[in-house]
């Protein structure tokens, strides 16, 4: 126990409250069993530690551990929880729980056996927390931590203090909101930087030229480690998924021809469908369908995007700007927990109500001019007019 407390003290000394992610103040901290999911590198560990250090009232009653700590070479999670409970501990925080064998079974035992003990844990976005060796779905609350919004990027990287906006506010008052934000600040250069290298907090400590390599390293870790844990992938499976990602990277966004992809990679159609769903679960790609389509793992996706624009630039340095704009819009809308689908006219249907066409400053309303509640999200403009809204402003949704 002493070695874990020393480890925690060292970790806590390195963590400050100079800035924190949007989810910290909205953490479901009353839950007895809380899982925090997210793409590798978005700040899940820091979020847990900041909560324990700056938000949790009984600081001596919390213990932070990582699931791959050497302590677990000869001890189990259940052993630790039992010991912490006997020492009047109230909160056990487990980082990267997917690296621990039989995680769901032991979490169930801990939850059942120690009713006074809360357990918070982080996991890879690739892990289906509701599908483990033991059924913990009735006991478990899950929250997702997404990558940085454009607003968070401005606050963290550039020292601003912008507050989030709702979709309703943007649609109704975008002109006055943009005027207020831009009165002492020009967002377009920052927006360009964000699209290429601003989605991950770790980029702040790197030279811009080093960010793509770090993102590719993150992708490889997700494929080679997280999916291996979550889906029991072999080295052969990983190699096949990488080849599929290579096909996607050469074409996104695109409407996939599953038969052609399967033939090109020497895989069955069902295997391609399965790998696509795993890549989506791991938050490497985003599948966007039409609103009338039933979701299913063996259905052809209508359109495939990268999950975020940084992936596009890391894998395609000359990424198509039109594709990047659409990727950004879908990412920020979905991360703000708004439903996003493909639209018959225009690019996206949001919340089954609003139609959006994505483009540059000169984008016209020709494709959506006769449609009610339709808008253009336009890049390369600071302030919009009418139903033409600056694209960057949708980065203030969370």
Short mmCIF file of C-alpha atoms in Angstrom, two decimals:
data_model
loop_
_atom_site.label_atom_id
_atom_site.label_comp_id
_atom_site.label_asym_id
_atom_site.label_seq_id
_atom_site.Cartn_x
_atom_site.Cartn_y
_atom_site.Cartn_z
CA UNK A 1 0.00 0.00 0.00
CA UNK A 2 2.84 2.42 0.85
CA UNK A 3 4.30 2.13 -2.65
CA UNK A 4 0.93 3.02 -4.18
CA UNK A 5 0.49 6.04 -1.90
CA UNK A 6 4.00 7.22 -2.77
CA UNK A 7 3.23 6.76 -6.47
CA UNK A 8 0.02 8.76 -6.07
CA UNK A 9 1.77 11.58 -4.19
CA UNK A 10 4.35 11.88 -6.97
CA UNK A 11 1.64 12.00 -9.64
CA UNK A 12 -0.38 14.58 -7.71
CA UNK A 13 2.65 16.86 -7.29
CA UNK A 14 2.92 17.10 -11.07
CA UNK A 15 -0.72 18.08 -11.61
CA UNK A 16 -1.94 21.67 -11.47
CA UNK A 17 -5.32 23.37 -11.81
CA UNK A 18 -4.23 26.08 -14.22
CA UNK A 19 -6.62 24.64 -16.81
CA UNK A 20 -9.04 21.74 -16.95
CA UNK A 21 -11.28 19.95 -19.42
CA UNK A 22 -14.98 20.65 -19.92
CA UNK A 23 -16.05 17.40 -18.25
CA UNK A 24 -14.48 18.07 -14.84
CA UNK A 25 -17.35 20.22 -13.58
CA UNK A 26 -19.90 17.81 -15.04
CA UNK A 27 -18.47 14.57 -13.72
CA UNK A 28 -21.15 12.25 -12.33
CA UNK A 29 -19.25 12.11 -9.07
CA UNK A 30 -22.12 10.68 -7.00
CA UNK A 31 -22.04 7.39 -8.90
CA UNK A 32 -20.63 4.38 -7.08
CA UNK A 33 -19.13 2.95 -10.28
CA UNK A 34 -18.12 5.44 -12.96
CA UNK A 35 -16.26 4.67 -16.19
CA UNK A 36 -14.51 7.44 -18.12
CA UNK A 37 -13.88 6.58 -21.77
CA UNK A 38 -12.01 8.45 -24.44
CA UNK A 39 -9.41 8.40 -27.16
CA UNK A 40 -5.85 7.99 -25.96
CA UNK A 41 -4.22 11.37 -25.30
CA UNK A 42 -7.34 13.48 -24.65
CA UNK A 43 -6.66 13.90 -20.91
CA UNK A 44 -8.57 11.21 -19.01
CA UNK A 45 -5.77 10.62 -16.51
CA UNK A 46 -5.33 14.32 -15.80
CA UNK A 47 -9.08 14.69 -15.36
CA UNK A 48 -9.20 11.96 -12.70
CA UNK A 49 -6.23 13.38 -10.83
CA UNK A 50 -7.57 16.95 -10.94
CA UNK A 51 -10.89 15.72 -9.56
CA UNK A 52 -9.18 13.95 -6.69
CA UNK A 53 -6.82 16.82 -5.94
CA UNK A 54 -9.06 19.83 -6.42
CA UNK A 55 -12.70 18.70 -6.33
CA UNK A 56 -12.94 15.75 -3.94
CA UNK A 57 -13.66 16.84 -0.36
CA UNK A 58 -11.93 14.04 1.55
CA UNK A 59 -8.51 14.07 -0.08
CA UNK A 60 -6.99 11.52 2.30
CA UNK A 61 -9.75 9.06 1.41
CA UNK A 62 -8.89 8.74 -2.29
CA UNK A 63 -6.40 6.37 -3.92
CA UNK A 64 -5.24 6.60 -7.55
CA UNK A 65 -3.62 3.58 -9.23
CA UNK A 66 -2.79 2.48 -12.75
CA UNK A 67 -3.93 -0.98 -13.81
CA UNK A 68 -0.47 -1.85 -15.14
CA UNK A 69 1.37 -0.95 -11.89
CA UNK A 70 3.79 -3.68 -10.68
CA UNK A 71 1.69 -3.92 -7.51
CA UNK A 72 -0.74 -6.01 -9.51
CA UNK A 73 1.90 -8.57 -10.41
CA UNK A 74 1.18 -10.20 -7.05
CA UNK A 75 -2.08 -8.56 -5.93
CA UNK A 76 -5.54 -8.27 -7.40
CA UNK A 77 -7.80 -5.26 -7.78
CA UNK A 78 -10.17 -6.89 -5.34
CA UNK A 79 -7.35 -7.28 -2.80
CA UNK A 80 -6.54 -3.59 -3.12
CA UNK A 81 -10.16 -2.52 -2.84
CA UNK A 82 -10.59 -4.67 0.27
CA UNK A 83 -7.47 -3.18 1.87
CA UNK A 84 -8.46 0.38 0.98
CA UNK A 85 -11.96 -0.18 2.33
CA UNK A 86 -10.53 -1.51 5.63
CA UNK A 87 -8.42 1.65 5.87
CA UNK A 88 -11.56 3.78 5.56
CA UNK A 89 -10.89 4.71 1.95
CA UNK A 90 -13.87 6.19 0.12
CA UNK A 91 -12.76 6.46 -3.51
CA UNK A 92 -10.59 4.15 -5.60
CA UNK A 93 -9.53 5.48 -9.01
CA UNK A 94 -8.16 2.97 -11.54
CA UNK A 95 -6.44 4.27 -14.66
CA UNK A 96 -6.55 2.21 -17.89
CA UNK A 97 -8.65 -0.57 -16.45
CA UNK A 98 -8.62 -2.39 -19.81
CA UNK A 99 -5.01 -3.40 -19.09
CA UNK A 100 -6.15 -5.50 -16.15
CA UNK A 101 -7.32 -9.08 -16.84
CA UNK A 102 -10.87 -9.88 -15.71
CA UNK A 103 -11.52 -6.21 -15.00
CA UNK A 104 -15.33 -6.48 -15.23
CA UNK A 105 -15.58 -9.47 -12.89
CA UNK A 106 -13.50 -7.79 -10.20
CA UNK A 107 -15.29 -4.46 -10.54
CA UNK A 108 -18.57 -6.29 -10.02
CA UNK A 109 -17.20 -8.02 -6.91
CA UNK A 110 -15.87 -4.72 -5.55
CA UNK A 111 -19.14 -2.94 -6.22
CA UNK A 112 -21.17 -5.70 -4.56
CA UNK A 113 -18.82 -6.30 -1.66
CA UNK A 114 -17.92 -2.77 -0.57
CA UNK A 115 -21.02 -0.56 -0.75
CA UNK A 116 -19.26 2.38 0.94
CA UNK A 117 -16.49 2.48 -1.68
CA UNK A 118 -16.76 4.44 -4.92
CA UNK A 119 -14.75 3.29 -7.94
CA UNK A 120 -13.90 5.58 -10.85
CA UNK A 121 -11.88 4.23 -13.75
CA UNK A 122 -10.65 5.17 -17.20
CA UNK A 123 -10.60 2.94 -20.24
CA UNK A 124 -9.78 2.99 -23.90
CA UNK A 125 -12.52 4.26 -26.18
CA UNK A 126 -12.18 0.90 -27.94
CA UNK A 127 -13.47 -1.01 -24.92
CA UNK A 128 -17.14 -1.92 -24.70
CA UNK A 129 -17.67 -1.39 -21.00
CA UNK A 130 -21.04 -3.09 -21.08
CA UNK A 131 -19.63 -6.28 -22.55
CA UNK A 132 -17.25 -7.87 -20.14
CA UNK A 133 -16.85 -11.23 -18.51
CA UNK A 134 -19.41 -10.16 -15.90
CA UNK A 135 -22.51 -8.05 -16.38
CA UNK A 136 -21.92 -4.68 -14.72
CA UNK A 137 -24.25 -2.67 -16.96
CA UNK A 138 -26.88 -2.16 -14.24
CA UNK A 139 -24.26 -0.79 -11.86
CA UNK A 140 -22.16 1.27 -14.24
CA UNK A 141 -22.34 4.92 -15.33
CA UNK A 142 -20.22 5.88 -18.34
CA UNK A 143 -19.06 9.31 -19.49
CA UNK A 144 -17.03 10.13 -22.59
CA UNK A 145 -14.17 12.62 -22.69
CA UNK A 146 -13.66 13.93 -26.22
CA UNK A 147 -10.70 15.75 -27.73
CA UNK A 148 -10.31 19.49 -27.38
CA UNK A 149 -13.00 21.69 -28.84
CA UNK A 150 -11.78 24.77 -30.70
CA UNK A 151 -12.88 26.82 -27.68
CA UNK A 152 -10.81 24.68 -25.30
CA UNK A 153 -7.85 24.91 -27.66
CA UNK A 154 -8.02 28.71 -27.57
CA UNK A 155 -8.22 28.72 -23.78
CA UNK A 156 -5.49 26.13 -23.20
CA UNK A 157 -3.01 26.99 -25.96
CA UNK A 158 -3.53 30.75 -26.19
CA UNK A 159 -4.73 31.80 -22.74
CA UNK A 160 -8.25 32.97 -23.57
CA UNK A 161 -11.25 32.50 -21.30
CA UNK A 162 -14.10 31.78 -23.71
CA UNK A 163 -17.27 30.13 -22.41
CA UNK A 164 -19.20 27.40 -24.26
CA UNK A 165 -22.23 28.23 -26.40
CA UNK A 166 -25.33 26.20 -27.12
CA UNK A 167 -26.39 25.26 -30.62
CA UNK A 168 -29.56 27.32 -30.16
CA UNK A 169 -27.50 30.40 -29.26
CA UNK A 170 -25.28 30.00 -32.30
CA UNK A 171 -28.17 29.56 -34.71
CA UNK A 172 -30.06 32.52 -33.30
CA UNK A 173 -27.35 35.03 -32.37
CA UNK A 174 -24.23 34.02 -34.28
CA UNK A 175 -23.57 37.54 -35.60
CA UNK A 176 -23.49 39.22 -32.19
CA UNK A 177 -21.63 36.29 -30.64
CA UNK A 178 -18.94 36.36 -33.33
CA UNK A 179 -18.65 40.15 -33.04
CA UNK A 180 -18.07 39.85 -29.29
CA UNK A 181 -15.50 37.07 -29.63
CA UNK A 182 -13.57 38.80 -32.43
CA UNK A 183 -13.49 42.33 -31.03
CA UNK A 184 -9.91 41.82 -29.77
CA UNK A 185 -9.05 38.55 -31.50
CA UNK A 186 -8.85 37.14 -35.03
CA UNK A 187 -9.79 33.43 -34.90
CA UNK A 188 -8.94 32.25 -38.42
CA UNK A 189 -5.15 31.71 -37.99
CA UNK A 190 -5.81 29.86 -34.73
CA UNK A 191 -8.55 27.83 -36.38
CA UNK A 192 -6.17 26.71 -39.11
CA UNK A 193 -3.66 25.58 -36.49
CA UNK A 194 -6.36 23.79 -34.52
CA UNK A 195 -7.51 21.81 -37.55
CA UNK A 196 -4.02 20.46 -38.16
CA UNK A 197 -2.67 20.02 -34.64
CA UNK A 198 -4.99 21.21 -31.87
CA UNK A 199 -7.29 18.33 -30.95
CA UNK A 200 -4.97 16.72 -28.40
CA UNK A 201 -3.73 18.51 -25.25
CA UNK A 202 -0.26 16.94 -25.62
CA UNK A 203 0.36 19.09 -28.73
CA UNK A 204 0.90 22.16 -26.53
CA UNK A 205 4.28 20.83 -25.43
CA UNK A 206 5.43 19.88 -28.93
CA UNK A 207 6.76 21.77 -31.90
CA UNK A 208 4.10 21.98 -34.59
CA UNK A 209 6.26 19.90 -36.92
CA UNK A 210 6.44 17.11 -34.32
CA UNK A 211 2.67 16.80 -33.83
CA UNK A 212 1.87 14.55 -36.86
CA UNK A 213 4.43 11.95 -35.75
CA UNK A 214 3.00 11.96 -32.23
CA UNK A 215 -0.54 11.54 -33.59
CA UNK A 216 0.55 8.63 -35.77
CA UNK A 217 2.19 7.11 -32.68
CA UNK A 218 -1.13 7.51 -30.86
CA UNK A 219 -2.95 5.80 -33.72
CA UNK A 220 -0.50 2.90 -33.68
CA UNK A 221 -0.86 2.52 -29.92
CA UNK A 222 -4.65 2.41 -30.21
CA UNK A 223 -4.43 -0.23 -32.94
CA UNK A 224 -1.62 -2.32 -31.47
CA UNK A 225 -2.46 -2.05 -27.77
CA UNK A 226 -5.98 -0.83 -27.08
CA UNK A 227 -7.73 -2.89 -29.76
CA UNK A 228 -5.58 -5.87 -28.80
CA UNK A 229 -6.91 -5.61 -25.24
CA UNK A 230 -10.47 -4.70 -26.20
CA UNK A 231 -11.05 -7.07 -29.10
CA UNK A 232 -8.41 -9.74 -28.44
CA UNK A 233 -6.65 -8.90 -31.68
CA UNK A 234 -3.68 -10.89 -32.84
CA UNK A 235 -0.74 -9.29 -34.65
CA UNK A 236 -2.34 -10.50 -37.87
CA UNK A 237 -5.62 -8.75 -37.06
CA UNK A 238 -3.77 -5.52 -36.33
CA UNK A 239 -1.94 -5.68 -39.65
CA UNK A 240 -5.23 -6.16 -41.52
CA UNK A 241 -6.88 -3.24 -39.69
CA UNK A 242 -3.90 -1.03 -40.53
CA UNK A 243 -4.30 -1.92 -44.19
CA UNK A 244 -7.99 -1.05 -43.99
CA UNK A 245 -7.12 2.28 -42.37
CA UNK A 246 -4.70 2.91 -45.23
CA UNK A 247 -7.53 2.44 -47.72
CA UNK A 248 -9.71 4.82 -45.73
CA UNK A 249 -6.95 7.43 -45.40
CA UNK A 250 -6.54 7.56 -49.17
CA UNK A 251 -10.21 8.36 -49.74
CA UNK A 252 -11.98 10.00 -46.75
CA UNK A 253 -14.63 11.16 -46.65
CA UNK A 254 -16.09 8.54 -48.94
CA UNK A 255 -19.00 6.21 -49.50
CA UNK A 256 -17.41 2.79 -49.13
CA UNK A 257 -17.78 -0.05 -51.59
CA UNK A 258 -17.46 -2.92 -49.14
CA UNK A 259 -17.08 -5.61 -51.81
CA UNK A 260 -14.22 -3.74 -53.47
CA UNK A 261 -12.46 -3.13 -50.16
CA UNK A 262 -12.90 -6.75 -49.11
CA UNK A 263 -11.47 -8.00 -52.39
CA UNK A 264 -8.55 -5.57 -52.27
CA UNK A 265 -7.60 -6.62 -48.73
CA UNK A 266 -8.40 -10.31 -49.07
CA UNK A 267 -11.05 -10.19 -46.36
CA UNK A 268 -14.67 -11.22 -46.16
CA UNK A 269 -17.35 -8.51 -46.29
CA UNK A 270 -18.40 -9.31 -42.73
CA UNK A 271 -14.80 -8.92 -41.54
CA UNK A 272 -14.58 -5.50 -43.19
CA UNK A 273 -17.84 -4.47 -41.49
CA UNK A 274 -16.50 -5.70 -38.14
CA UNK A 275 -13.19 -3.85 -38.52
CA UNK A 276 -14.97 -0.64 -39.49
CA UNK A 277 -17.10 -0.83 -36.35
CA UNK A 278 -14.02 -1.46 -34.23
CA UNK A 279 -12.27 1.57 -35.78
CA UNK A 280 -15.35 3.64 -35.01
CA UNK A 281 -15.54 2.36 -31.42
CA UNK A 282 -11.86 3.25 -31.04
CA UNK A 283 -12.68 6.79 -32.26
CA UNK A 284 -10.35 6.63 -35.24
CA UNK A 285 -13.11 7.00 -37.82
CA UNK A 286 -16.63 8.40 -37.72
CA UNK A 287 -19.42 6.67 -39.63
CA UNK A 288 -22.23 9.03 -40.61
CA UNK A 289 -25.45 7.50 -41.92
CA UNK A 290 -28.74 8.80 -43.21
CA UNK A 291 -31.36 9.28 -40.49
CA UNK A 292 -33.64 6.50 -41.69
CA UNK A 293 -30.95 3.84 -41.44
CA UNK A 294 -31.05 1.23 -38.70
CA UNK A 295 -27.71 0.92 -36.95
CA UNK A 296 -26.08 -2.46 -37.21
CA UNK A 297 -22.57 -3.86 -37.32
CA UNK A 298 -23.19 -5.64 -40.64
CA UNK A 299 -24.72 -2.75 -42.56
CA UNK A 300 -22.91 -0.71 -45.16
CA UNK A 301 -21.91 2.71 -43.78
CA UNK A 302 -23.24 5.62 -45.82
CA UNK A 303 -20.12 7.74 -45.38
CA UNK A 304 -16.81 7.44 -43.52
CA UNK A 305 -14.82 10.33 -42.04
CA UNK A 306 -11.85 10.50 -39.73
CA UNK A 307 -12.94 11.06 -36.14
CA UNK A 308 -11.15 14.41 -36.02
CA UNK A 309 -9.30 16.65 -38.51
CA UNK A 310 -5.89 16.12 -36.86
CA UNK A 311 -5.97 12.50 -38.03
CA UNK A 312 -6.59 13.69 -41.58
CA UNK A 313 -3.54 15.96 -41.57
CA UNK A 314 -1.31 13.41 -39.82
CA UNK A 315 -2.08 10.74 -42.43
CA UNK A 316 -2.48 13.12 -45.39
CA UNK A 317 -0.31 16.24 -45.12
CA UNK A 318 -2.09 17.65 -48.20
CA UNK A 319 -5.55 16.75 -46.87
CA UNK A 320 -8.47 18.12 -48.87
CA UNK A 321 -9.72 21.23 -47.08
CA UNK A 322 -13.34 20.49 -47.97
CA UNK A 323 -13.08 17.09 -46.31
CA UNK A 324 -11.33 18.62 -43.28
CA UNK A 325 -14.13 21.17 -42.84
CA UNK A 326 -16.80 18.48 -42.90
CA UNK A 327 -14.78 16.36 -40.48
CA UNK A 328 -14.48 19.28 -38.06
CA UNK A 329 -18.19 20.08 -38.20
CA UNK A 330 -19.30 16.47 -37.66
CA UNK A 331 -16.77 16.09 -34.85
CA UNK A 332 -17.77 19.17 -32.88
CA UNK A 333 -21.50 18.58 -33.31
CA UNK A 334 -21.26 14.93 -32.24
CA UNK A 335 -18.89 15.71 -29.35
CA UNK A 336 -21.49 18.17 -28.09
CA UNK A 337 -23.87 15.17 -27.95
CA UNK A 338 -25.99 16.38 -30.88
CA UNK A 339 -27.27 13.86 -33.41
CA UNK A 340 -25.62 14.24 -36.82
CA UNK A 341 -26.69 12.44 -40.01
CA UNK A 342 -26.21 12.84 -43.73
CA UNK A 343 -28.79 14.99 -45.45
CA UNK A 344 -30.50 14.34 -48.76
CA UNK A 345 -29.82 17.99 -49.63
CA UNK A 346 -26.89 19.76 -48.06
CA UNK A 347 -24.19 17.93 -46.13
CA UNK A 348 -25.55 17.22 -42.65
CA UNK A 349 -28.83 16.94 -40.79
CA UNK A 350 -28.41 17.92 -37.13
CA UNK A 351 -30.87 16.87 -34.43
CA UNK A 352 -33.19 15.69 -37.22
CA UNK A 353 -34.13 19.34 -37.73
CA UNK A 354 -31.36 21.61 -39.03
CA UNK A 355 -29.72 21.21 -42.43
CA UNK A 356 -26.13 22.37 -42.91
CA UNK A 357 -24.02 22.89 -46.00
CA UNK A 358 -20.29 23.13 -45.26
CA UNK A 359 -17.92 25.18 -47.39
CA UNK A 360 -15.65 28.18 -47.82
CA UNK A 361 -16.37 31.89 -47.70
CA UNK A 362 -18.03 31.90 -51.13
CA UNK A 363 -20.33 28.95 -50.48
CA UNK A 364 -23.80 29.73 -51.80
CA UNK A 365 -27.25 28.63 -50.70
CA UNK A 366 -28.06 27.08 -54.10
CA UNK A 367 -28.32 23.51 -52.79
CA UNK A 368 -30.45 24.37 -49.75
CA UNK A 369 -32.14 27.65 -50.68
CA UNK A 370 -35.69 26.28 -50.53
CA UNK A 371 -35.26 24.26 -47.33
CA UNK A 372 -36.52 25.49 -43.95
CA UNK A 373 -34.06 25.74 -41.06
CA UNK A 374 -31.08 25.40 -43.38
CA UNK A 375 -27.69 27.03 -42.81
CA UNK A 376 -24.23 27.37 -44.28
CA UNK A 377 -21.25 26.78 -42.01
CA UNK A 378 -18.59 28.78 -43.84
CA UNK A 379 -14.85 28.69 -43.34
CA UNK A 380 -12.61 31.74 -43.89
CA UNK A 381 -15.07 34.26 -42.46
CA UNK A 382 -14.91 35.88 -39.02
CA UNK A 383 -18.51 37.06 -38.86
CA UNK A 384 -21.50 35.70 -40.74
CA UNK A 385 -24.84 37.10 -41.80
CA UNK A 386 -28.35 35.72 -42.06
CA UNK A 387 -28.14 31.92 -42.13
CA UNK A 388 -24.44 31.92 -43.03
CA UNK A 389 -22.47 31.11 -39.87
CA UNK A 390 -18.69 31.04 -39.38
CA UNK A 391 -17.53 27.44 -39.28
CA UNK A 392 -15.14 28.12 -36.39
CA UNK A 393 -18.02 29.17 -34.14
CA UNK A 394 -19.26 25.57 -34.01
CA UNK A 395 -16.06 24.84 -32.09
CA UNK A 396 -17.57 26.64 -29.08
CA UNK A 397 -20.25 23.99 -28.42
CA UNK A 398 -18.38 22.34 -25.52
#
